[in-house]
Amino acid sequence: MNEPMIEAVDVTKTFGALTALDSVSVTVPRGTVLGLLGHNGAGKTTLVNVLTTMLPPTSGTARVAGLDVVRKAHQVRSRIGLTGQFAAVDEQLSGTDNLVLIARLLGASPREARARAAELMDLFDLADAARRPARTYSGGMRRRLDLAASLVGRPDVIFLDEPTTGLDPTSRLAMWEIVENLVGDGTTVLLTTQYLEEADRLADSITVLSAGRVVASGTAAELKAEVGQRTVTVTLAADAEVPQAMRAMEGAGFQPVHDTERIALTTPVTASRDLAVVVRALDEVGIEAAELALGEPTLDDVYLALAHHSAAA
Amino acid sequence: MTSTLTAEPRTAEPLAGPSTWHGSGLGTQILVLTTRSLRAVVRDPRMIIFSLLQPLIMLLLFSQIFSSIANTPDFPRGVNYIDYLMPAILVNTAMQSALQAGVGLINDMKNGVLARFRSLPIRLGSVLVARSLSDLVRTAIQLLVMLLFATVLFGFSPSGGVLGVLAALALALVVGWGLSWAFLAIATWLRNAEVMQMVGFLAMFPLMFASSAYVPVRGLPGWLQAVANVNPLTHAVDAARNLALSHPVGGGALAAIVTSLVIAAVGAVFAVRGFRRPL
């Protein structure tokens, strides 16, 4: 069951003098989610374009569902769904008509196409807006319609290129739930994102791209171990409290660092309950924090940590 | 609108599952895509109305401004200016419509729907064919409306009768369709609607006036006559006019049709090639 559904081997893509992808290799086993993490311009979309047959690689090979993306491009396209950064829907047509159109192009009869469209509109909570032109949809609705459009043919592999960029938190959560349901149904997903949190929640494994190169890959836990995980920052009321607070935290097993500009102590922690441990340790010596903050590692922290590692190596 | 999806777990069936469809036939693709473009026209008829305005204004102005040309010695005897003018307006309108095919394609590229089509197991060529066919239908509707106006309001009634007029209309459609492939080709390379409009205007405006469209070629200054005589549009307009007036057409109509088909073939090759480039 766990044969690779996406397999890129040494994929390089250049545009003139620019190297968008530099010998990138990824493997995604069936029914799992690969999170492709990176800033704008890291090469995420280019890799998606190569894997979805939109762009031929300059060198290297890629197979999706066991089919070569260059030589079997047409067959690959009948096995994949693609949701890009911008909703690829016909603004003039209604939501339903958009889905019917795609089902028909995929080879469904008019009746099958209408049934599938109604099913998906219902499932994606768009039934109320089914007859309205897509141009009247909100951003979140448009994204859902776009995702529905890429699911019409029940694809084996779905590519989601920054599916939640620009969405409000509610719509983002809804999108995450849809992706989780898809994976539950056995679909293989490649998801690109700029948000570590998103990759953390959805991805079985994460590949970090920077300037067209794979700079790290592994599970979310493995990556976080490299990044130095979360931090707790305690802001104190007065400078005089710093040495005592420092000793108290060290006594509780933390390694606080003094930020002289803000009268604050920052320490890496492993779990959110460590926040309580810090508070208790300070309480025992009679110090009350003016401000407490739990810092989640960001993509920048990942990059910083990785840069640090490669500099040390 | 902040509707969310319900969080309850779905049964395996609806979202994923074995795919049963693996692409439609070429005929279905063209039919479905042509219908799509036409539905956009029906949903938003402003496009048709506005694209009718320009030829209607031309019809109104030219029929008034140039009507005295009918009294010049080079003008064919016993022909009303409106009967002389209307076939040229038909050809001109079909050409403007051809330009709109290119603009429509660029809008589809911007719209995002083409990105979707590219990820589907369909032939990209069918997207282009559908575009040209839907614009052919749109142009036919436009030309029929124009004819209606010309007949009712301006007394258009050429000696060729209904058959002659329909033949002229058919010829205008063939010329417009052939030219639409040239504009589709330009569109796939330019990918900018404003530049496209300008290129189209710059190409067509002089072509229309340096031809037999509005005045007889022999009434033009010498150098312009030379241009008009090699201008393919002169021959297309002459052929349409002769059909409408039931004058002898000679090889003119055939030449216009063959030229249009050649333009269509060359345009199609470049259009498909340009279209393959990533968005």
Coordinates of N, CA and C in Angstrom, one line a residue, chain A residues 52-55 74 77-83 87-94 97-98 101-109 112-113 116 119-120 122-125 128 131-133 138 141 144 146-147 149-156 168 170-171 174-175 177-178 181-182 185-187, chain B residues 1-41 43-46 107-108 110-124 126-127 131 276-279:
Chain A
T52 N 3.0 18.6 -11.7 CA 1.7 18.6 -12.3 C 1.7 18.7 -13.8
T53 N 2.9 18.5 -14.4 CA 3.1 18.5 -15.8 C 3.0 19.9 -16.5
M54 N 2.9 21.0 -15.7 CA 2.8 22.3 -16.2 C 4.1 22.8 -16.8
L55 N 5.2 22.3 -16.2 CA 6.5 22.7 -16.7 C 7.4 21.5 -16.8
H74 N -0.3 13.4 -20.1 CA -1.8 13.3 -20.2 C -2.4 12.4 -19.2
R77 N -2.3 13.8 -15.7 CA -3.3 14.8 -15.5 C -4.7 14.2 -15.1
S78 N -4.9 12.9 -15.5 CA -6.2 12.3 -15.2 C -6.1 11.7 -13.8
R79 N -5.0 11.8 -13.1 CA -4.9 11.2 -11.8 C -4.7 12.2 -10.7
I80 N -4.5 13.5 -11.1 CA -4.1 14.5 -10.1 C -5.2 15.6 -10.0
G81 N -5.2 16.3 -8.9 CA -6.0 17.5 -8.7 C -5.0 18.6 -8.3
L82 N -5.3 19.8 -8.8 CA -4.4 20.9 -8.5 C -5.1 22.1 -8.0
T83 N -4.8 22.6 -6.8 CA -5.3 23.8 -6.3 C -4.2 24.8 -6.1
A87 N -7.5 31.1 -7.3 CA -8.6 30.2 -7.6 C -8.7 30.1 -9.1
A88 N -8.6 28.9 -9.6 CA -8.7 28.7 -11.1 C -10.2 28.3 -11.4
V89 N -11.1 29.3 -11.3 CA -12.5 29.0 -11.6 C -12.9 30.0 -12.6
D90 N -14.0 29.7 -13.3 CA -14.6 30.6 -14.3 C -15.5 31.6 -13.6
E91 N -15.1 32.8 -13.5 CA -15.8 33.8 -12.7 C -17.3 34.0 -13.2
Q92 N -17.4 33.8 -14.5 CA -18.7 34.1 -15.1 C -19.7 33.0 -14.8
L93 N -19.2 31.8 -14.7 CA -20.1 30.6 -14.4 C -20.5 30.5 -13.0
S94 N -21.6 29.9 -12.7 CA -22.0 29.6 -11.3 C -21.1 28.5 -10.8
D97 N -22.0 25.2 -12.3 CA -21.6 25.1 -13.7 C -20.1 24.9 -13.8
N98 N -19.3 25.5 -12.9 CA -17.9 25.3 -12.9 C -17.5 23.8 -12.8
L101 N -18.7 21.6 -15.7 CA -17.8 21.8 -16.8 C -16.6 20.8 -16.7
I102 N -16.0 20.8 -15.5 CA -14.8 20.0 -15.3 C -15.2 18.5 -15.4
A103 N -16.3 18.1 -14.8 CA -16.7 16.7 -14.8 C -16.9 16.3 -16.3
R104 N -17.5 17.2 -17.1 CA -17.7 16.9 -18.5 C -16.4 16.7 -19.2
L105 N -15.5 17.6 -19.0 CA -14.2 17.5 -19.6 C -13.4 16.3 -19.2
L106 N -13.7 15.8 -18.0 CA -13.1 14.6 -17.5 C -13.7 13.3 -18.1
G107 N -14.8 13.5 -18.8 CA -15.5 12.3 -19.4 C -16.8 11.9 -18.8
A108 N -17.3 12.7 -17.9 CA -18.6 12.3 -17.3 C -19.7 12.6 -18.2
S109 N -20.8 11.8 -18.1 CA -22.0 12.2 -18.9 C -22.6 13.4 -18.3
E112 N -24.1 12.4 -14.9 CA -23.1 12.1 -13.9 C -22.5 13.4 -13.4
A113 N -22.2 14.3 -14.4 CA -21.5 15.6 -14.1 C -22.4 16.4 -13.1
R116 N -22.3 14.8 -9.6 CA -21.0 15.0 -8.9 C -20.9 16.4 -8.4
E119 N -23.1 17.0 -5.4 CA -22.5 16.3 -4.3 C -21.4 17.2 -3.7
L120 N -20.5 17.7 -4.5 CA -19.4 18.4 -4.0 C -19.8 19.8 -3.5
D122 N -22.5 20.5 -2.1 CA -23.1 20.2 -0.8 C -22.0 20.0 0.3
L123 N -21.1 19.1 -0.1 CA -20.0 18.8 0.8 C -19.1 19.9 1.2
F124 N -19.0 20.9 0.3 CA -18.1 22.0 0.6 C -18.9 23.2 1.0
D125 N -20.2 23.0 1.4 CA -21.0 24.0 2.0 C -21.2 25.2 1.1
D128 N -25.9 26.7 -1.0 CA -26.7 28.0 -1.0 C -26.3 28.9 -2.1
R131 N -26.0 28.6 -7.5 CA -26.4 29.2 -8.8 C -25.8 30.6 -9.0
R132 N -25.2 31.1 -8.0 CA -24.6 32.4 -8.2 C -23.3 32.3 -9.0
P133 N -23.0 33.4 -9.8 CA -21.7 33.4 -10.5 C -20.5 33.4 -9.5
S138 N -17.0 34.9 -1.8 CA -16.0 35.4 -1.0 C -14.7 34.7 -1.2
M141 N -14.9 31.1 0.0 CA -15.8 30.3 -0.9 C -15.1 29.9 -2.2
R144 N -12.7 27.2 -1.7 CA -13.4 25.9 -1.5 C -13.9 25.4 -2.9
D146 N -12.6 26.1 -5.7 CA -11.4 25.7 -6.4 C -10.9 24.3 -6.0
L147 N -11.0 24.1 -4.7 CA -10.6 22.7 -4.2 C -11.6 21.7 -4.7
A149 N -13.2 21.8 -7.4 CA -13.0 21.6 -8.8 C -11.8 20.6 -9.0
S150 N -10.8 20.7 -8.1 CA -9.7 19.8 -8.3 C -10.0 18.4 -7.8
L151 N -11.2 18.2 -7.1 CA -11.5 16.9 -6.6 C -12.6 16.2 -7.4
V152 N -13.1 16.9 -8.5 CA -14.2 16.3 -9.3 C -13.9 14.9 -9.8
G153 N -12.7 14.7 -10.2 CA -12.3 13.4 -10.8 C -11.8 12.4 -9.8
R154 N -12.1 12.6 -8.6 CA -11.6 11.7 -7.5 C -10.1 11.4 -7.7
P155 N -9.2 12.4 -7.7 CA -7.8 12.1 -8.0 C -7.1 11.4 -6.9
D156 N -6.0 10.6 -7.3 CA -5.2 9.9 -6.4 C -4.3 10.8 -5.6
D168 N -9.1 34.0 6.0 CA -9.3 34.3 7.4 C -9.2 33.0 8.2
T170 N -11.1 31.3 10.2 CA -12.2 30.3 10.1 C -12.1 29.5 8.8
S171 N -11.9 30.2 7.7 CA -11.7 29.5 6.4 C -10.5 28.6 6.4
A174 N -11.3 25.4 8.2 CA -12.2 24.6 7.3 C -11.4 23.9 6.3
M175 N -10.4 24.6 5.7 CA -9.5 24.1 4.7 C -8.7 22.9 5.3
E177 N -9.5 21.0 7.7 CA -10.4 19.9 8.0 C -10.6 19.1 6.7
I178 N -10.8 19.8 5.6 CA -11.0 19.2 4.3 C -9.8 18.3 3.9
N181 N -9.7 15.2 5.9 CA -10.7 14.2 5.4 C -10.2 13.5 4.2
L182 N -9.6 14.3 3.3 CA -9.0 13.8 2.1 C -8.0 12.7 2.3
D185 N -9.3 9.6 3.5 CA -9.9 8.8 2.4 C -8.8 8.1 1.5
G186 N -7.6 8.3 1.9 CA -6.5 7.6 1.2 C -5.8 8.4 0.1
T187 N -6.2 9.7 0.0 CA -5.6 10.5 -1.0 C -4.1 10.9 -0.6
Chain B
M1 N -19.5 36.6 4.3 CA -19.9 35.1 4.3 C -18.8 34.4 5.1
T2 N -19.2 33.9 6.2 CA -18.1 33.1 7.0 C -18.6 31.7 7.3
S3 N -19.2 31.1 6.3 CA -19.7 29.8 6.5 C -18.5 28.8 6.6
T4 N -18.6 27.8 7.4 CA -17.5 26.9 7.6 C -18.0 25.5 7.2
L5 N -17.0 24.6 7.1 CA -17.4 23.2 6.8 C -17.7 22.5 8.1
T6 N -18.6 21.6 8.1 CA -18.9 20.9 9.3 C -17.7 19.9 9.5
A7 N -17.4 19.7 10.8 CA -16.2 19.0 11.1 C -16.4 17.5 11.1
E8 N -17.6 17.1 11.1 CA -17.8 15.6 11.2 C -17.1 14.8 10.2
P9 N -16.5 13.7 10.6 CA -15.8 12.9 9.6 C -16.7 12.4 8.5
R10 N -16.1 12.5 7.3 CA -16.9 12.1 6.1 C -16.7 10.6 5.8
T11 N -17.7 10.0 5.2 CA -17.5 8.7 4.7 C -16.5 8.7 3.6
A12 N -15.9 7.6 3.3 CA -14.8 7.6 2.3 C -15.3 7.9 0.9
E13 N -16.5 7.7 0.6 CA -17.0 7.8 -0.7 C -16.9 9.1 -1.4
P14 N -17.5 10.2 -0.9 CA -17.6 11.4 -1.7 C -16.3 12.0 -2.1
L15 N -15.4 12.2 -1.2 CA -14.2 13.0 -1.6 C -13.3 12.3 -2.5
A16 N -12.8 11.1 -2.1 CA -11.9 10.4 -2.9 C -12.5 9.1 -3.3
G17 N -11.7 8.2 -3.8 CA -12.2 6.9 -4.3 C -11.6 6.7 -5.7
P18 N -11.8 5.5 -6.2 CA -11.3 5.2 -7.5 C -11.8 6.2 -8.6
S19 N -11.0 6.8 -9.3 CA -11.4 7.7 -10.4 C -12.0 6.8 -11.5
T20 N -13.2 7.3 -12.0 CA -13.9 6.6 -13.0 C -13.8 7.2 -14.4
W21 N -13.4 8.5 -14.4 CA -13.3 9.3 -15.6 C -11.9 9.6 -16.0
H22 N -11.5 9.3 -17.2 CA -10.1 9.6 -17.6 C -10.0 10.4 -18.8
G23 N -10.9 11.4 -18.9 CA -10.8 12.3 -20.0 C -11.9 12.1 -21.1
S24 N -12.3 13.2 -21.7 CA -13.4 13.1 -22.7 C -12.8 13.1 -24.1
G25 N -13.6 12.8 -25.0 CA -13.2 12.8 -26.4 C -13.0 14.2 -26.9
L26 N -12.3 14.4 -28.0 CA -12.1 15.7 -28.6 C -13.4 16.5 -28.9
G27 N -14.3 15.7 -29.5 CA -15.6 16.4 -29.8 C -16.3 16.9 -28.6
T28 N -16.3 16.1 -27.5 CA -17.0 16.6 -26.3 C -16.3 17.8 -25.7
Q29 N -14.9 17.7 -25.7 CA -14.1 18.9 -25.2 C -14.5 20.1 -25.9
I30 N -14.6 20.1 -27.3 CA -14.8 21.3 -28.1 C -16.3 21.8 -27.8
L31 N -17.2 20.8 -27.8 CA -18.6 21.2 -27.5 C -18.8 21.8 -26.2
V32 N -18.2 21.2 -25.1 CA -18.4 21.6 -23.8 C -17.7 23.0 -23.6
L33 N -16.6 23.2 -24.2 CA -15.8 24.4 -24.0 C -16.5 25.6 -24.8
T34 N -17.0 25.2 -26.0 CA -17.7 26.2 -26.8 C -18.9 26.7 -26.1
T35 N -19.7 25.8 -25.5 CA -20.9 26.1 -24.8 C -20.5 27.0 -23.6
R36 N -19.4 26.7 -23.0 CA -19.0 27.5 -21.8 C -18.8 29.0 -22.2
S37 N -18.1 29.2 -23.3 CA -17.8 30.6 -23.7 C -19.1 31.3 -24.1
L38 N -20.0 30.5 -24.8 CA -21.3 31.1 -25.2 C -22.2 31.5 -24.0
R39 N -22.1 30.6 -23.0 CA -22.9 30.9 -21.8 C -22.5 32.2 -21.2
A40 N -21.2 32.4 -21.2 CA -20.6 33.7 -20.6 C -21.2 34.9 -21.4
V41 N -21.4 34.7 -22.7 CA -22.0 35.8 -23.5 C -23.5 36.0 -23.1
R43 N -24.9 35.2 -20.3 CA -25.0 35.7 -18.9 C -24.6 37.2 -18.9
D44 N -23.8 37.6 -19.8 CA -23.3 39.0 -19.7 C -23.4 39.6 -21.2
P45 N -24.6 39.9 -21.6 CA -24.8 40.3 -23.0 C -24.3 41.7 -23.3
R46 N -23.7 42.4 -22.2 CA -23.1 43.7 -22.5 C -22.0 43.6 -23.6
N107 N -8.4 37.2 -21.5 CA -9.2 37.3 -20.3 C -9.3 35.9 -19.6
D108 N -9.5 34.9 -20.4 CA -9.5 33.5 -19.8 C -8.2 33.2 -19.0
K110 N -6.3 35.3 -17.6 CA -6.2 36.1 -16.4 C -7.2 35.5 -15.4
N111 N -8.4 35.2 -15.8 CA -9.5 34.7 -15.1 C -9.1 33.5 -14.2
G112 N -8.1 32.7 -14.7 CA -7.6 31.6 -13.9 C -8.2 30.3 -14.4
V113 N -9.2 30.4 -15.2 CA -9.9 29.1 -15.7 C -9.0 28.3 -16.6
L114 N -8.1 29.0 -17.4 CA -7.2 28.3 -18.2 C -6.2 27.5 -17.4
A115 N -5.8 28.0 -16.2 CA -4.9 27.3 -15.4 C -5.5 25.9 -15.0
R116 N -6.8 26.0 -14.8 CA -7.6 24.8 -14.5 C -7.6 23.8 -15.7
F117 N -7.9 24.3 -16.9 CA -7.9 23.5 -18.1 C -6.6 22.8 -18.3
R118 N -5.5 23.5 -18.0 CA -4.2 23.0 -18.3 C -3.9 21.8 -17.4
S119 N -4.5 21.7 -16.2 CA -4.3 20.6 -15.3 C -5.2 19.4 -15.6
L120 N -6.0 19.6 -16.6 CA -7.0 18.5 -16.9 C -6.4 17.7 -18.1
P121 N -6.9 16.4 -18.2 CA -6.4 15.6 -19.3 C -7.2 15.9 -20.6
I122 N -7.0 17.1 -21.1 CA -7.7 17.5 -22.3 C -6.6 18.1 -23.2
R123 N -6.9 18.2 -24.5 CA -6.0 18.8 -25.5 C -6.2 20.3 -25.4
L124 N -5.1 21.0 -25.3 CA -5.1 22.5 -25.2 C -5.7 23.1 -26.5
S126 N -8.1 22.1 -28.2 CA -9.6 22.2 -28.2 C -10.1 23.5 -27.5
V127 N -9.3 24.0 -26.5 CA -9.6 25.2 -25.9 C -9.6 26.4 -26.9
R131 N -12.8 28.5 -28.5 CA -12.8 29.9 -28.5 C -13.2 30.5 -29.8
R276 N 1.1 26.6 -25.4 CA 1.8 25.6 -24.6 C 2.7 26.2 -23.6
R277 N 3.2 27.5 -23.9 CA 4.1 28.1 -22.9 C 3.3 28.3 -21.6
P278 N 4.0 28.1 -20.5 CA 3.4 28.2 -19.2 C 2.7 29.6 -19.0
L279 N 1.7 29.6 -18.2 CA 1.0 30.9 -18.0 C 1.8 31.8 -17.1

